Tab-separated table of C-alpha atoms in Angstrom:
chain	number	residue	atom	x	y	z
J	620	MET	CA	18.546	37.894	10.970
J	621	ASP	CA	19.826	41.527	8.917
J	622	LEU	CA	18.904	40.761	5.471
J	623	GLN	CA	20.020	44.604	4.518
J	624	ASN	CA	22.602	44.170	3.255
J	625	LEU	CA	20.992	41.767	0.163
J	626	THR	CA	19.998	43.361	-2.911
J	627	LYS	CA	15.549	43.286	-3.019
J	628	LYS	CA	16.919	40.110	-5.766
J	629	ASN	CA	18.534	37.856	-2.880
J	630	GLN	CA	15.271	39.309	-0.108
J	631	GLU	CA	12.701	38.050	-2.401
J	632	PHE	CA	14.778	34.851	-3.142
J	633	ILE	CA	14.516	34.856	0.687
J	634	ASN	CA	11.003	35.650	1.504
J	635	ILE	CA	10.129	33.324	-0.527
J	636	ALA	CA	12.179	30.423	0.492
J	637	THR	CA	10.802	30.953	3.999
J	638	HIS	CA	7.507	30.918	2.800
J	639	GLN	CA	8.601	27.931	1.162
J	640	LEU	CA	9.922	26.024	4.851
J	641	ILE	CA	6.716	28.062	7.191
J	642	LYS	CA	4.164	25.868	4.164
J	643	ASP	CA	6.858	22.870	4.918
J	644	GLY	CA	6.488	23.212	8.350
J	645	LYS	CA	9.072	24.001	10.044
J	646	THR	CA	9.875	25.579	13.061
J	647	ASP	CA	11.053	29.409	13.464
J	648	GLN	CA	14.186	27.672	14.523
J	649	GLU	CA	14.731	25.079	11.624
J	650	ILE	CA	13.756	28.123	9.495
J	651	LYS	CA	16.535	30.823	10.971
J	652	ASP	CA	18.790	27.885	10.765
J	653	ILE	CA	18.605	27.446	7.362
J	654	LEU	CA	18.748	30.861	6.378
J	655	GLU	CA	21.666	31.348	8.495
J	656	ASN	CA	23.881	28.422	7.090
J	657	ALA	CA	22.903	29.516	3.701
J	658	LEU	CA	23.137	33.362	3.727
J	659	PRO	CA	27.241	33.697	3.484
J	660	SER	CA	26.596	31.693	0.570
J	661	ILE	CA	24.172	34.199	-1.474
J	662	LEU	CA	26.700	37.229	0.073
J	663	GLU	CA	29.731	35.536	-1.512
J	664	ASN	CA	28.371	35.166	-4.789
J	665	GLN	CA	26.837	38.671	-4.942
J	666	SER	CA	29.442	40.276	-4.452
J	667	LYS	CA	30.514	38.066	-7.045
J	668	GLY	CA	27.254	39.665	-9.236
J	669	ILE	CA	25.377	36.034	-8.959
J	670	PRO	CA	21.873	35.940	-7.700
J	671	ALA	CA	20.469	34.104	-4.961
J	672	ARG	CA	17.754	32.515	-7.384
J	673	THR	CA	20.874	31.215	-10.299
J	674	ALA	CA	23.136	30.040	-7.182
J	675	LEU	CA	20.965	27.606	-5.021
J	676	GLY	CA	17.861	27.696	-8.130
J	677	ALA	CA	13.589	28.717	-7.602
J	678	PRO	CA	13.845	30.028	-4.025
J	679	THR	CA	10.480	27.139	-3.882
J	680	VAL	CA	12.829	23.940	-5.100
J	681	TRP	CA	15.526	24.989	-2.615
J	682	ALA	CA	12.991	25.208	-0.369
J	683	ALA	CA	11.224	22.293	0.050
J	684	ALA	CA	14.531	20.588	0.108
J	685	PHE	CA	14.866	21.038	3.564
J	686	THR	CA	11.376	18.752	3.713
J	687	GLU	CA	11.745	15.038	3.066
J	688	LYS	CA	8.935	13.920	1.721
J	689	PRO	CA	6.184	10.654	2.173
J	690	GLU	CA	7.309	9.612	-1.768
J	691	ASP	CA	11.154	9.699	-0.500
J	692	LYS	CA	10.369	7.718	2.807
J	693	LYS	CA	8.986	4.904	1.020
J	694	GLN	CA	11.745	4.858	-1.049
J	695	ALA	CA	14.255	4.792	1.610
J	696	THR	CA	12.880	2.409	3.082
J	697	GLN	CA	11.636	-0.263	0.870
J	698	GLU	CA	12.952	-3.436	0.365
J	699	LYS	CA	15.589	-4.719	-2.249
J	700	ASP	CA	14.252	-7.496	-4.321
J	701	THR	CA	16.697	-11.076	-3.941
J	702	THR	CA	14.927	-13.480	-5.667
J	703	PRO	CA	17.362	-15.951	-6.446
J	704	TRP	CA	16.183	-16.043	-9.806
J	705	ARG	CA	15.868	-12.858	-10.321
J	706	MET	CA	18.969	-11.682	-9.003
J	707	TRP	CA	20.715	-13.768	-11.611
J	708	LEU	CA	18.863	-13.187	-14.351
J	709	ASN	CA	18.900	-9.369	-13.658
J	710	THR	CA	23.168	-10.237	-13.672
J	711	SER	CA	22.593	-12.168	-16.911
J	712	LEU	CA	21.451	-9.668	-18.609
J	713	TRP	CA	23.002	-6.664	-17.814
J	714	LEU	CA	26.387	-9.108	-18.952
J	715	PHE	CA	25.170	-10.753	-21.556
J	716	GLY	CA	23.664	-6.717	-23.227
J	717	LEU	CA	27.735	-5.350	-21.791
J	718	PHE	CA	29.343	-7.917	-23.721
J	719	ALA	CA	27.272	-8.507	-26.748
J	720	LEU	CA	27.530	-4.264	-27.627
J	721	VAL	CA	30.866	-3.819	-26.472
J	722	THR	CA	32.024	-6.369	-28.615
J	723	GLY	CA	30.218	-5.228	-31.232
J	724	VAL	CA	31.372	-1.800	-30.528
J	725	LEU	CA	34.921	-2.924	-30.942
J	726	SER	CA	33.853	-4.700	-33.548
J	727	LEU	CA	33.007	-1.698	-35.953
J	728	ILE	CA	36.433	-0.419	-34.641
J	729	SER	CA	38.614	-2.382	-35.578
J	730	PRO	CA	37.231	-5.493	-38.205
J	731	THR	CA	40.074	-7.823	-36.634
J	732	TYR	CA	38.304	-8.129	-33.509
J	733	PRO	CA	36.892	-10.968	-32.723
J	734	LEU	CA	33.311	-11.630	-32.358
J	735	TYR	CA	31.600	-13.821	-30.447
J	736	GLY	CA	28.519	-16.649	-31.649
J	737	ILE	CA	25.326	-16.495	-29.586
J	738	PHE	CA	25.965	-19.765	-27.456
J	739	THR	CA	28.705	-18.132	-25.951
J	740	LEU	CA	27.574	-14.996	-25.686
J	741	ILE	CA	24.476	-16.208	-23.680
J	742	ALA	CA	27.428	-18.639	-22.036
J	743	LEU	CA	29.651	-15.561	-21.041
J	744	GLY	CA	26.553	-13.673	-19.362
J	745	PHE	CA	24.805	-16.077	-18.179
J	746	GLY	CA	27.221	-18.166	-16.715
J	747	GLY	CA	28.627	-15.036	-15.764
J	748	GLY	CA	25.086	-14.278	-13.776
J	749	ALA	CA	25.207	-17.541	-11.938
J	750	VAL	CA	29.150	-16.416	-10.147
J	751	MET	CA	28.034	-12.587	-9.627
J	752	TYR	CA	24.851	-14.430	-7.368
J	753	GLY	CA	27.342	-17.653	-5.908
J	754	SER	CA	29.445	-14.399	-5.064
J	755	TYR	CA	26.352	-12.683	-4.145
J	756	HIS	CA	24.808	-15.473	-1.603
J	757	TYR	CA	28.638	-17.059	-0.072
J	758	ILE	CA	30.529	-13.849	-0.039
J	759	TYR	CA	28.933	-10.310	-0.221
J	760	ARG	CA	25.281	-11.637	1.965
J	761	PHE	CA	27.375	-10.939	4.966
J	762	GLN	CA	29.662	-8.257	4.057
J	763	TYR	CA	27.523	-6.572	6.782
J	764	THR	CA	27.238	-9.415	9.539
J	765	GLU	CA	28.618	-11.399	11.961
J	766	LYS	CA	29.261	-14.131	9.490
J	767	ARG	CA	31.003	-12.392	7.015
J	768	VAL	CA	33.431	-14.119	4.846
J	769	GLY	CA	36.949	-14.473	5.299
J	770	PHE	CA	40.112	-13.790	3.124
J	771	LEU	CA	40.322	-17.220	1.883
J	772	LYS	CA	37.094	-18.583	1.893
J	773	THR	CA	36.199	-15.779	-0.058
J	774	ILE	CA	38.879	-16.034	-1.920
J	775	ALA	CA	38.681	-20.532	-2.615
J	776	ILE	CA	34.936	-19.372	-3.706
J	777	MET	CA	35.716	-17.406	-6.566
J	778	PHE	CA	37.984	-19.046	-7.676
J	779	VAL	CA	36.273	-22.520	-7.950
J	780	MET	CA	32.607	-20.200	-10.137
J	781	LEU	CA	35.194	-18.622	-11.493
J	782	ILE	CA	37.304	-21.841	-13.276
J	783	VAL	CA	33.926	-22.907	-13.875
J	784	TRP	CA	32.698	-20.044	-15.992
J	785	MET	CA	35.390	-20.237	-18.089
J	786	LEU	CA	35.734	-24.332	-18.299
J	787	LEU	CA	31.605	-23.083	-20.417
J	788	PHE	CA	32.758	-19.684	-21.886
J	789	ALA	CA	35.485	-22.981	-23.194
J	790	LEU	CA	33.013	-26.168	-23.739
J	791	THR	CA	31.232	-23.204	-26.017
J	792	THR	CA	33.970	-23.747	-28.866
J	793	LEU	CA	33.016	-26.634	-29.390
J	794	ILE	CA	29.797	-25.844	-30.319
J	795	PRO	CA	29.823	-25.433	-34.187
J	796	SER	CA	29.568	-22.409	-35.972
J	797	SER	CA	26.669	-24.024	-37.871
J	798	ILE	CA	24.293	-23.548	-34.409
J	799	ASN	CA	26.869	-21.035	-32.287
J	800	ILE	CA	25.916	-18.129	-34.865
J	801	ILE	CA	28.645	-15.573	-35.307
J	802	LEU	CA	26.750	-12.530	-34.977
J	803	SER	CA	27.364	-9.651	-37.215
J	804	ASN	CA	28.223	-6.003	-35.231
J	805	ILE	CA	25.686	-4.248	-36.195
J	806	ILE	CA	22.700	-7.046	-34.841
J	807	SER	CA	25.542	-7.262	-32.265
J	808	ILE	CA	25.346	-3.806	-30.829
J	809	LEU	CA	21.575	-3.944	-31.031
J	810	LEU	CA	21.184	-6.635	-29.086
J	811	GLY	CA	23.243	-5.896	-26.980
J	812	ALA	CA	21.372	-2.857	-26.712
J	813	ILE	CA	18.084	-4.224	-26.381
J	814	VAL	CA	18.638	-6.428	-23.456
J	815	LEU	CA	20.393	-3.425	-21.157
J	816	VAL	CA	17.203	-1.712	-22.056
J	817	GLY	CA	14.996	-4.462	-21.003
J	818	GLN	CA	17.768	-4.929	-17.830
J	819	TYR	CA	16.940	-1.650	-16.857
J	820	PHE	CA	12.874	-1.927	-16.604
J	821	PHE	CA	12.941	-4.818	-14.852
J	822	ARG	CA	15.238	-4.265	-12.196
J	823	LYS	CA	14.029	-0.646	-11.273
J	824	LYS	CA	9.824	-2.768	-11.579
J	825	TYR	CA	11.054	-4.841	-8.516
J	826	ASN	CA	14.094	-3.413	-7.487
J	827	ILE	CA	15.956	-5.488	-7.456
J	828	GLU	CA	19.022	-5.681	-4.710
J	829	SER	CA	22.146	-5.533	-7.357
J	830	ALA	CA	24.363	-8.718	-6.915
J	831	TRP	CA	27.590	-6.566	-6.881
J	832	SER	CA	27.414	-3.878	-4.391
J	833	PRO	CA	24.921	-5.837	-1.937
J	834	GLN	CA	23.382	-2.251	1.061
J	835	GLN	CA	24.409	-2.215	4.490
J	836	ASN	CA	20.761	-4.210	5.814
J	837	THR	CA	20.721	-6.871	3.547
J	838	LYS	CA	20.058	-9.565	5.110
């Protein structure tokens, strides 16, 4: 490749990147293909006064991106945890935290916005988690298989589960306010934020499958 049209800085970028590609075990042809694909962009940016390091980043980092690392492969092939109670709890915590946080924020913005009692939030979160897991168990886990659930059956299942969720929510209105204590907006926001953070680390720790967006390799 003719690098004479490149500035000294860009030539240096190519040299460092080439050494990194060699270090990563790339063949001569692979290195040639990578650099030839990058040269038009480098030249275009060069004409605008933008060096390759600015446009593409550090040459070693840019070059290393073309080589799959063992840890990347391990992460890509790691199976998702589909343990029912973990999937249900993961979704329930997310919904509980979301409802608590959003209602707290909206109440803080508009004092007339209603706040929920603690048992109402539990019904919304954990009842909703059951609905979401039910959707996964009966519908979404078959999405990419021959057992894919038909449209009408999907609608029927979702309708029944949503009705149950709404009834569960309605029943919490019968609980006396002395028991179903309504949280202040600040407490609701703090509780929601804490639960969402906890849910994030819980999901990461066990690599839990998402009940609302299962992967194609789900079995």
